[in-house]
Short mmCIF file of C-alpha atoms and ligand atoms in Angstrom, two decimals:
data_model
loop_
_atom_site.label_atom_id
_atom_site.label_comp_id
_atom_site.label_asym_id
_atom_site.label_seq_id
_atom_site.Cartn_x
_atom_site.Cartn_y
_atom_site.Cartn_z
CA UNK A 9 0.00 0.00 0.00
CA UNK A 10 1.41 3.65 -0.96
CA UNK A 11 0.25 6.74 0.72
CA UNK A 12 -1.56 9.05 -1.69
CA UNK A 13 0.76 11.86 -3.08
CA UNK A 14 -2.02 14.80 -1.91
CA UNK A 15 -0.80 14.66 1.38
CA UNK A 16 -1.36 16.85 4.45
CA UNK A 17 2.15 16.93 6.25
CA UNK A 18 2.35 18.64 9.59
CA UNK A 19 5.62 19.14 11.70
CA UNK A 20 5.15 18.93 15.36
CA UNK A 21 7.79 20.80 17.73
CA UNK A 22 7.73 20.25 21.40
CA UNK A 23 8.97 23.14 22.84
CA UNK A 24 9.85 24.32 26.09
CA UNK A 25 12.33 27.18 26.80
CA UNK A 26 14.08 27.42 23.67
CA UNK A 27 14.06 30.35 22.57
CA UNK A 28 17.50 30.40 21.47
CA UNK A 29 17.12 27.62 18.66
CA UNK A 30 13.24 27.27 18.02
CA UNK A 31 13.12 30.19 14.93
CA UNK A 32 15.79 28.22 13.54
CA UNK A 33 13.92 24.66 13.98
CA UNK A 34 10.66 26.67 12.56
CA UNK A 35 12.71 28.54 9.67
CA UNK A 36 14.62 25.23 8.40
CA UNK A 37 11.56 22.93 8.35
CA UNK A 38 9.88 25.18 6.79
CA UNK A 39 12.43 26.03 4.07
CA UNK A 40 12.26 21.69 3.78
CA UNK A 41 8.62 20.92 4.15
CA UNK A 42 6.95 24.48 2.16
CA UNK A 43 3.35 23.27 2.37
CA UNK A 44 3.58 21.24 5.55
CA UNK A 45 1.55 22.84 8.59
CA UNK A 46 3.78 23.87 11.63
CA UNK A 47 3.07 23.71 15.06
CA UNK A 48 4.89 25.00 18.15
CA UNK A 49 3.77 22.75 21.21
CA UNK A 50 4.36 25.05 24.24
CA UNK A 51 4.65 24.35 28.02
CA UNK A 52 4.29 27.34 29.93
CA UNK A 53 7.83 28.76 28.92
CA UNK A 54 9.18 31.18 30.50
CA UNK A 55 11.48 32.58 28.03
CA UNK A 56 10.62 34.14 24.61
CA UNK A 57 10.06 30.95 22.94
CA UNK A 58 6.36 31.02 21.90
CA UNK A 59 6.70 34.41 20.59
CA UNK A 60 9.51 33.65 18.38
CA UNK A 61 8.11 30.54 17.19
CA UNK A 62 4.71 32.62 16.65
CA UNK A 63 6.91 35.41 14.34
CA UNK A 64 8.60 32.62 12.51
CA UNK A 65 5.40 31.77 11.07
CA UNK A 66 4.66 28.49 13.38
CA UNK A 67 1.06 28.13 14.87
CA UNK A 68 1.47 27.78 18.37
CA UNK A 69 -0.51 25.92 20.78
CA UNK A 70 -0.53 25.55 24.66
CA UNK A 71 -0.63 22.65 26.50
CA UNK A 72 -0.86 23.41 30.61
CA UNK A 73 -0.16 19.92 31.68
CA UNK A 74 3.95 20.00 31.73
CA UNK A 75 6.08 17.32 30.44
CA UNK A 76 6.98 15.97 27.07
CA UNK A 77 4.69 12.97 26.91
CA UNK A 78 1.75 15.23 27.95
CA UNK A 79 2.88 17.37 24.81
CA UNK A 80 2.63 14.69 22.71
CA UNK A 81 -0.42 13.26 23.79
CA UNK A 82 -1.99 16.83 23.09
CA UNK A 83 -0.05 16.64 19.66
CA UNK A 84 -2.23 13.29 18.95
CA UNK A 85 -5.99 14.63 20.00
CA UNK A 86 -5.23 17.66 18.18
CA UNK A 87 -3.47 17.53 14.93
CA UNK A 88 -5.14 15.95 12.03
CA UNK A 89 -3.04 15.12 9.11
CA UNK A 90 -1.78 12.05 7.01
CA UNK A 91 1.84 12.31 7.74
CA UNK A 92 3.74 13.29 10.69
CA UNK A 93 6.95 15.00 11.71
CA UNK A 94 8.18 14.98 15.24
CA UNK A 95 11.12 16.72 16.00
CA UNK A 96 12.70 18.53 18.99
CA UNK A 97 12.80 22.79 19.34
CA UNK A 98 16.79 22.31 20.29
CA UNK A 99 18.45 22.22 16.80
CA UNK A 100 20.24 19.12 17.04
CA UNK A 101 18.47 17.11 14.26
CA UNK A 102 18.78 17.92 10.50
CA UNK A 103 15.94 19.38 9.14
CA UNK A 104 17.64 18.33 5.63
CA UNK A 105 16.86 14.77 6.30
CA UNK A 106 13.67 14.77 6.76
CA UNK A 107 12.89 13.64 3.47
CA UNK A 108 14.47 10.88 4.02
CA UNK A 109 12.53 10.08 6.81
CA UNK A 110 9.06 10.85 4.79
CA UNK A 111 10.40 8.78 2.12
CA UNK A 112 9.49 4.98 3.43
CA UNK A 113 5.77 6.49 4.77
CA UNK A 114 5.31 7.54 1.35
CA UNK A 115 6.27 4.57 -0.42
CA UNK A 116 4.52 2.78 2.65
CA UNK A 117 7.28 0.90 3.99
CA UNK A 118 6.89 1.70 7.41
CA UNK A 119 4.48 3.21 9.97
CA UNK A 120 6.97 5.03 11.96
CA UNK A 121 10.41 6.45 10.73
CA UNK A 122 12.94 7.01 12.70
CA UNK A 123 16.11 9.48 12.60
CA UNK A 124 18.57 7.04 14.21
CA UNK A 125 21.55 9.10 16.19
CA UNK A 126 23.31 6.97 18.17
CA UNK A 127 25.93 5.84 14.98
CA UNK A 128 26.72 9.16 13.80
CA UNK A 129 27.39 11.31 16.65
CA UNK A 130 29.39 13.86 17.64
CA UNK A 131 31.31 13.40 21.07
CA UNK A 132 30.20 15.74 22.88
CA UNK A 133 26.75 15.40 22.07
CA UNK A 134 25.95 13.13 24.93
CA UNK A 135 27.19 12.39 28.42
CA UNK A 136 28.88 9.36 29.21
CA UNK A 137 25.68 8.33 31.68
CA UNK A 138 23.13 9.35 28.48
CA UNK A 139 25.31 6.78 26.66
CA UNK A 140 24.84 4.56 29.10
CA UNK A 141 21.02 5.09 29.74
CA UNK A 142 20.35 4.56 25.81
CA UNK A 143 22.33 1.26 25.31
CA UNK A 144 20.21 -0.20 28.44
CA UNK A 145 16.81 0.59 26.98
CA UNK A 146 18.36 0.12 24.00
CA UNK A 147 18.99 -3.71 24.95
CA UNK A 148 15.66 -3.99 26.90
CA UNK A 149 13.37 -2.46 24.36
CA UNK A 150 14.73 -5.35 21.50
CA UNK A 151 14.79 -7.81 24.07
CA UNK A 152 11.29 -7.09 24.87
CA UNK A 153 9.88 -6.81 21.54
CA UNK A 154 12.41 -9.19 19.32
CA UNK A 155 13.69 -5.93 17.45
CA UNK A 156 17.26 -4.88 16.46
CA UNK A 157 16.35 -1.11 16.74
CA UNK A 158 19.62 0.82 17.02
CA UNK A 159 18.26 4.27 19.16
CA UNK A 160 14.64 4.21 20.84
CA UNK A 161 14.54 7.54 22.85
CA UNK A 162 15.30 9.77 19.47
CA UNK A 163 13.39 12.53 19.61
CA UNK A 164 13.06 12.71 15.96
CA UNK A 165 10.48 10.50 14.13
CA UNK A 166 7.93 10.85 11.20
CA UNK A 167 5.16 8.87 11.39
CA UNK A 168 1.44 8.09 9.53
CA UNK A 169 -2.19 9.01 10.84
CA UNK A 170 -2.40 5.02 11.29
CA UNK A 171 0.15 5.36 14.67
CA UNK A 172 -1.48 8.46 15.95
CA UNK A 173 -5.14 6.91 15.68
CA UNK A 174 -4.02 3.75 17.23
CA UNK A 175 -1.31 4.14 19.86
CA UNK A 176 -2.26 4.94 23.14
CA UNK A 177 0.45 7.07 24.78
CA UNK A 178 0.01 7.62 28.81
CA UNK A 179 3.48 8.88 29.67
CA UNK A 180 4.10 12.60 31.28
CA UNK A 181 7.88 13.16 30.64
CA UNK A 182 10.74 11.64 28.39
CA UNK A 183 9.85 8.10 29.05
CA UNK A 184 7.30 8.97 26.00
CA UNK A 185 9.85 8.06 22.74
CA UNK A 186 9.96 4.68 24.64
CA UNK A 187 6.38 3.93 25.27
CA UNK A 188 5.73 5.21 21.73
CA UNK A 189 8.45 2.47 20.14
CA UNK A 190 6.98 -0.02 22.25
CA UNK A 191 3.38 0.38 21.86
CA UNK A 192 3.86 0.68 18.05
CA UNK A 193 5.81 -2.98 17.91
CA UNK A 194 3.06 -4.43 20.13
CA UNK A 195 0.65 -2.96 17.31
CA UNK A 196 2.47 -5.10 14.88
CA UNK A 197 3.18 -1.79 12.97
CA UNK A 198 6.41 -1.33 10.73
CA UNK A 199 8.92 0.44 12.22
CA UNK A 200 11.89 1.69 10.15
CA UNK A 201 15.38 3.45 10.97
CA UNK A 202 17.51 6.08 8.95
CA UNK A 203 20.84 7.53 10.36
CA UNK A 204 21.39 10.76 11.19
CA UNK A 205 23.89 13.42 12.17
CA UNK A 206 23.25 14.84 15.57
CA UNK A 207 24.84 18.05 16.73
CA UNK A 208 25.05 19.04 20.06
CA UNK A 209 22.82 22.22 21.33
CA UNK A 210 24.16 25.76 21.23
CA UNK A 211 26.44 27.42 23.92
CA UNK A 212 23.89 28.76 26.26
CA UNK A 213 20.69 26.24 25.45
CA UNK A 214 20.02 24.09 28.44
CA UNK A 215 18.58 20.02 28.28
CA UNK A 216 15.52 19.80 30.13
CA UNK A 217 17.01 16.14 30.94
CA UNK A 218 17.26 15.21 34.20
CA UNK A 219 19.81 12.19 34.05
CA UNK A 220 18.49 10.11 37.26
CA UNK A 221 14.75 10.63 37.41
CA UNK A 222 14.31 11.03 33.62
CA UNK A 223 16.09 7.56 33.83
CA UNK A 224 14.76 6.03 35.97
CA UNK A 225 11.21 6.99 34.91
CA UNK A 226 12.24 5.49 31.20
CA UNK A 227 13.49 2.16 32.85
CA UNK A 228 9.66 1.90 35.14
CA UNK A 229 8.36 2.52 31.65
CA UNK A 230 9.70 -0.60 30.20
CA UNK A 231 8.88 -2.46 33.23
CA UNK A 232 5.08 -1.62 33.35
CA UNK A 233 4.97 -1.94 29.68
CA UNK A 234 6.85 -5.14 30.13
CA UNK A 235 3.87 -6.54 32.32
CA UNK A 236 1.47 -5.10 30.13
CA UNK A 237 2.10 -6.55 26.75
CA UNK A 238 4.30 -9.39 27.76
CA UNK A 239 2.09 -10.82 31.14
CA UNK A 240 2.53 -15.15 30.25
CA UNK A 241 6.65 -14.10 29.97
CA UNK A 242 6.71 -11.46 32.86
CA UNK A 243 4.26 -13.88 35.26
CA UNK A 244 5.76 -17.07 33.62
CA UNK A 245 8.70 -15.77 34.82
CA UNK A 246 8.32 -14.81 38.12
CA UNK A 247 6.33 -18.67 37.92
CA UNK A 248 10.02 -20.20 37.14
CA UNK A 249 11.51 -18.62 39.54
CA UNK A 250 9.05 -19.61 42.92
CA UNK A 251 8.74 -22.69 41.51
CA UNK A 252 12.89 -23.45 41.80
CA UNK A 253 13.17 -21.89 45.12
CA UNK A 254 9.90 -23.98 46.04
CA UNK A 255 11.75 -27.07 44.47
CA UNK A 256 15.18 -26.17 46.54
CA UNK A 257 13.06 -25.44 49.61
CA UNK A 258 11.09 -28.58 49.00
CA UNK A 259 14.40 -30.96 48.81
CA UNK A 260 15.18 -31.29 52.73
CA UNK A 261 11.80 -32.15 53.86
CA UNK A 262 11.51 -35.03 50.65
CA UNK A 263 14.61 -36.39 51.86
CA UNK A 264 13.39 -36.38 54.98
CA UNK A 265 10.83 -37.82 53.73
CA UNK A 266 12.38 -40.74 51.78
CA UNK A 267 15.02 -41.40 54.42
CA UNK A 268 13.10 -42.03 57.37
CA UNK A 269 11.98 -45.15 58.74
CA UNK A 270 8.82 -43.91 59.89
CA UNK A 271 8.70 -40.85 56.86
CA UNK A 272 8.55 -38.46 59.40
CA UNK A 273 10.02 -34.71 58.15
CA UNK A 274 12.24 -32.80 60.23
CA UNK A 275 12.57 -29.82 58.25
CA UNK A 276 8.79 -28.75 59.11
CA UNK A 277 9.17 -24.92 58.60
CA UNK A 278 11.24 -25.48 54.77
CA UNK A 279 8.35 -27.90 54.24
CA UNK A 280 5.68 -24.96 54.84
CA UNK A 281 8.00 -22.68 52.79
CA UNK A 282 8.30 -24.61 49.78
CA UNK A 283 4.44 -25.32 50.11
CA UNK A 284 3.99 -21.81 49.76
CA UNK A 285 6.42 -21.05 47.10
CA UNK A 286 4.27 -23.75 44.92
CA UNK A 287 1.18 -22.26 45.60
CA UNK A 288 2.64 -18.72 44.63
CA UNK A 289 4.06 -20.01 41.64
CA UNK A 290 1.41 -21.63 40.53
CA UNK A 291 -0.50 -17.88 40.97
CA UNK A 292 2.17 -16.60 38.62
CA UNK A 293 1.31 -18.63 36.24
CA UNK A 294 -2.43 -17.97 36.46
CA UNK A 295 -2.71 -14.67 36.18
CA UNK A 296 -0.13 -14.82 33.20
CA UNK A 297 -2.52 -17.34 31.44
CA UNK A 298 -5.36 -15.44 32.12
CA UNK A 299 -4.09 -11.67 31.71
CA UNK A 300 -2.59 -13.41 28.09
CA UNK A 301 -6.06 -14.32 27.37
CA UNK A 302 -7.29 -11.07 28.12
CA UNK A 303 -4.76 -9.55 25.63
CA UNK A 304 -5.24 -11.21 22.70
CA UNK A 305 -9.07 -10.23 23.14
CA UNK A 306 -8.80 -6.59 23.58
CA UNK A 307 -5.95 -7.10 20.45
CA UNK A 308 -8.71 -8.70 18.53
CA UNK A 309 -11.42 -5.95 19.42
CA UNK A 310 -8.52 -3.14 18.95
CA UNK A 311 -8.06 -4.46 15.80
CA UNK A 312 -11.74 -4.26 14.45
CA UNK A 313 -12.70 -0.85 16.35
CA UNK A 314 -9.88 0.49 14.30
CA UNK A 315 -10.58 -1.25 10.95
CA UNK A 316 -13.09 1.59 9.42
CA UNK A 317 -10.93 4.14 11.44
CA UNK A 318 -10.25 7.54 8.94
CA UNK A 319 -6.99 5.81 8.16
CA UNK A 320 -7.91 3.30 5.61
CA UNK A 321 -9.05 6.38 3.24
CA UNK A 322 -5.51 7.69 2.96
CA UNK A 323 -4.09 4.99 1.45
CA UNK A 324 -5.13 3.69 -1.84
CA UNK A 325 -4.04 0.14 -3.11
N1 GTP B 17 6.40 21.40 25.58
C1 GTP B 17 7.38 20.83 26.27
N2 GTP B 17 8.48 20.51 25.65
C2 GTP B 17 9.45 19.95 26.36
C3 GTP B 17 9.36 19.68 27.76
N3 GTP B 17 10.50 19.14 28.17
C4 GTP B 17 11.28 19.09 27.07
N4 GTP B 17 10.65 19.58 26.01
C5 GTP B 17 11.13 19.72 24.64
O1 GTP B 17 11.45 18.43 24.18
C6 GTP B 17 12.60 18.48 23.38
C7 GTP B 17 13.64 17.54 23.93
O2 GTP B 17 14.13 18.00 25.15
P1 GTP B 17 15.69 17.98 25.46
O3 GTP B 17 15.95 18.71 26.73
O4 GTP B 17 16.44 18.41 24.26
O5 GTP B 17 15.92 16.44 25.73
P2 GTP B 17 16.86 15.46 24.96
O6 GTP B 17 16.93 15.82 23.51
O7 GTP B 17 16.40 14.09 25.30
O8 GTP B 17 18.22 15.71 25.71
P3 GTP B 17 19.57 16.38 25.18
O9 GTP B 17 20.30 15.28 24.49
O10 GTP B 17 20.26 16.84 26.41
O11 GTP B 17 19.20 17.51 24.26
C8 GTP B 17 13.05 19.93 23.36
O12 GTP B 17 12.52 20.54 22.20
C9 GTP B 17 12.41 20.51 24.60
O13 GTP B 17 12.15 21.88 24.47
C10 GTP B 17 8.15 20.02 28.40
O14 GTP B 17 7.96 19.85 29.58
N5 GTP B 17 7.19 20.58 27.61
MG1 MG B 18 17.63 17.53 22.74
#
């Protein structure tokens, strides 16, 4: 299937204090993408940002609720187009490259492109712990979802009406690049990668990054998410493991057992303990089995809810 050549583009900016970059962001896309709508997604900044964006000919809209992922989920109930740009109001990604990133939505490779930086670079562009942080969720996200992705948390991405009208998205902060990756695998849509250059910001233009509880909000992220679309391995799991300990508790009271003249078990409270374990791993598995089965239904009445959903008309065959 091939997106239809008539289509409505619109470039979304999160934005929040950046006034020193965001006319540039604004200018260059709009030099790239001449008929593609702009929009300036403001948090309450306190700096000159939404003005500038506003004179650089961006339409700017105000979400109250701070924090990135609530900026994005505004981005979704708001914005109606075919194609989407995502890109941050810092000036580290190319604008040049976006066409390379529309390229496989319009030729309908993919349902979500995105501008992979992690290969290309520049030192100083990250700090050692960022480096760090990515490669984890880096390894978890394609463990998780059986994926060789090579950068999940970039914050530059175009992607097709399909994604917005299907993914749910419940984040507040940064954790929302890696709930959006995962919840489009788990949708069985296409995700595709393209390398890009990233630069670091401009002397004077602060992250809004916190390194520890931006962190460690991305790694509960992939934990709940992990529970949520995985439950038979993330119960299964935690199954396994009561199970062993139940077996290793179990082993002095059987020999105990099996010893014994008159069978009588010495090791009462291990006994007790490993009857518990048993009992809680068999829960495990339970609500794995059962949560599983709940899944696959709400998959299979996602799937039709979303089957005459204003998608399908964009896309001719
Ligand atoms: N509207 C809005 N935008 C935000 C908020 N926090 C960050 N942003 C924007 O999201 C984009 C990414 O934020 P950055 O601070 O650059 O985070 P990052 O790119 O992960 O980190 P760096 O590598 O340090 O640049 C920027 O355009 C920010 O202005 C927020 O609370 N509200
Ligand atoms: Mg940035």
């Amino acid at each position: 299937m091939q997106i239809a050549q008539e289509t409505k583009t619109a470039v979304l900016i999160p934005c929040y204090n950046e006034e020193l970059t965001i006319g540039k962001v604004v200018d260059d896309f709009k030099e790239q993408l001449p008929l593609a709508a702009i929009y300036v997604f403001d948090n309450s900044s306190t700096d000159a940002s939404a003005a500038i964006a506003a004179r650089h000919g961006a339409r700017v809209i105000r979400e109250p609720r701070q924090g990135k992922g609530f900026v994005i989920d505004c981005m979704f109930d708001t914005i109606d187009a075919d194609l989407y740009v995502m890109v941050d109001g810092d000036d580290t990604y190319p604008a040049d490259y976006v066409h390379k990133l529309l390229e496989p939505l319009h030729k309908g490779q993919a349902d979500m492109v995105v501008g992979a930086r992690l290969s290309q670079h520049s030192e100083k562009s990250f700090r050692s712990l960022h480096v760090f942080g990515n490669n984890l969720v880096r390894r978890l996200v394609n463990l998780l979802c059986g994926t060789n992705l090579t950068d999940i948390m970039s914050g530059y991405r175009a992607f097709t009406r399909r994604v917005v009208d299907r993914t749910p998205l419940v984040s507040a902060g940064f954790e929302v690049e890696t709930e959006m990756t995962i919840q489009v695998l788990y949708l069985q849509m296409k995700i595709v990668e393209v390398n890009i250059p990233y630069s670091q910001r401009p002397p004077g233009s602060v992250s809004k990054l916190r390194t520890f509880s931006d962190g460690f909000r991305v790694l509960w992220q992939i934990f709940c998410l992990f529970r949520a679309v995985k439950p038979l391995t993330f119960f299964g799991g935690m199954g396994i493991i009561f199970m062993i300990l139940g077996i290793l508790a179990g082993i002095p009271p059987i020999n105990d057992y099996l010893n014994d003249p008159k069978h009588y078990v010495y090791h009462v409270p291990l006994a007790i303990l490993a009857t518990g374990l048993m009992i809680l791993s068999a829960g495990c598995f339970f609500i794995g089995i059962l949560l599983h089965a709940l899944n696959w239904r709400f998959r299979e009445l996602n799937n039709v809810l979303t089957r005459r959903s204003s998608t399908k008309k964009h896309y001719h065959d």
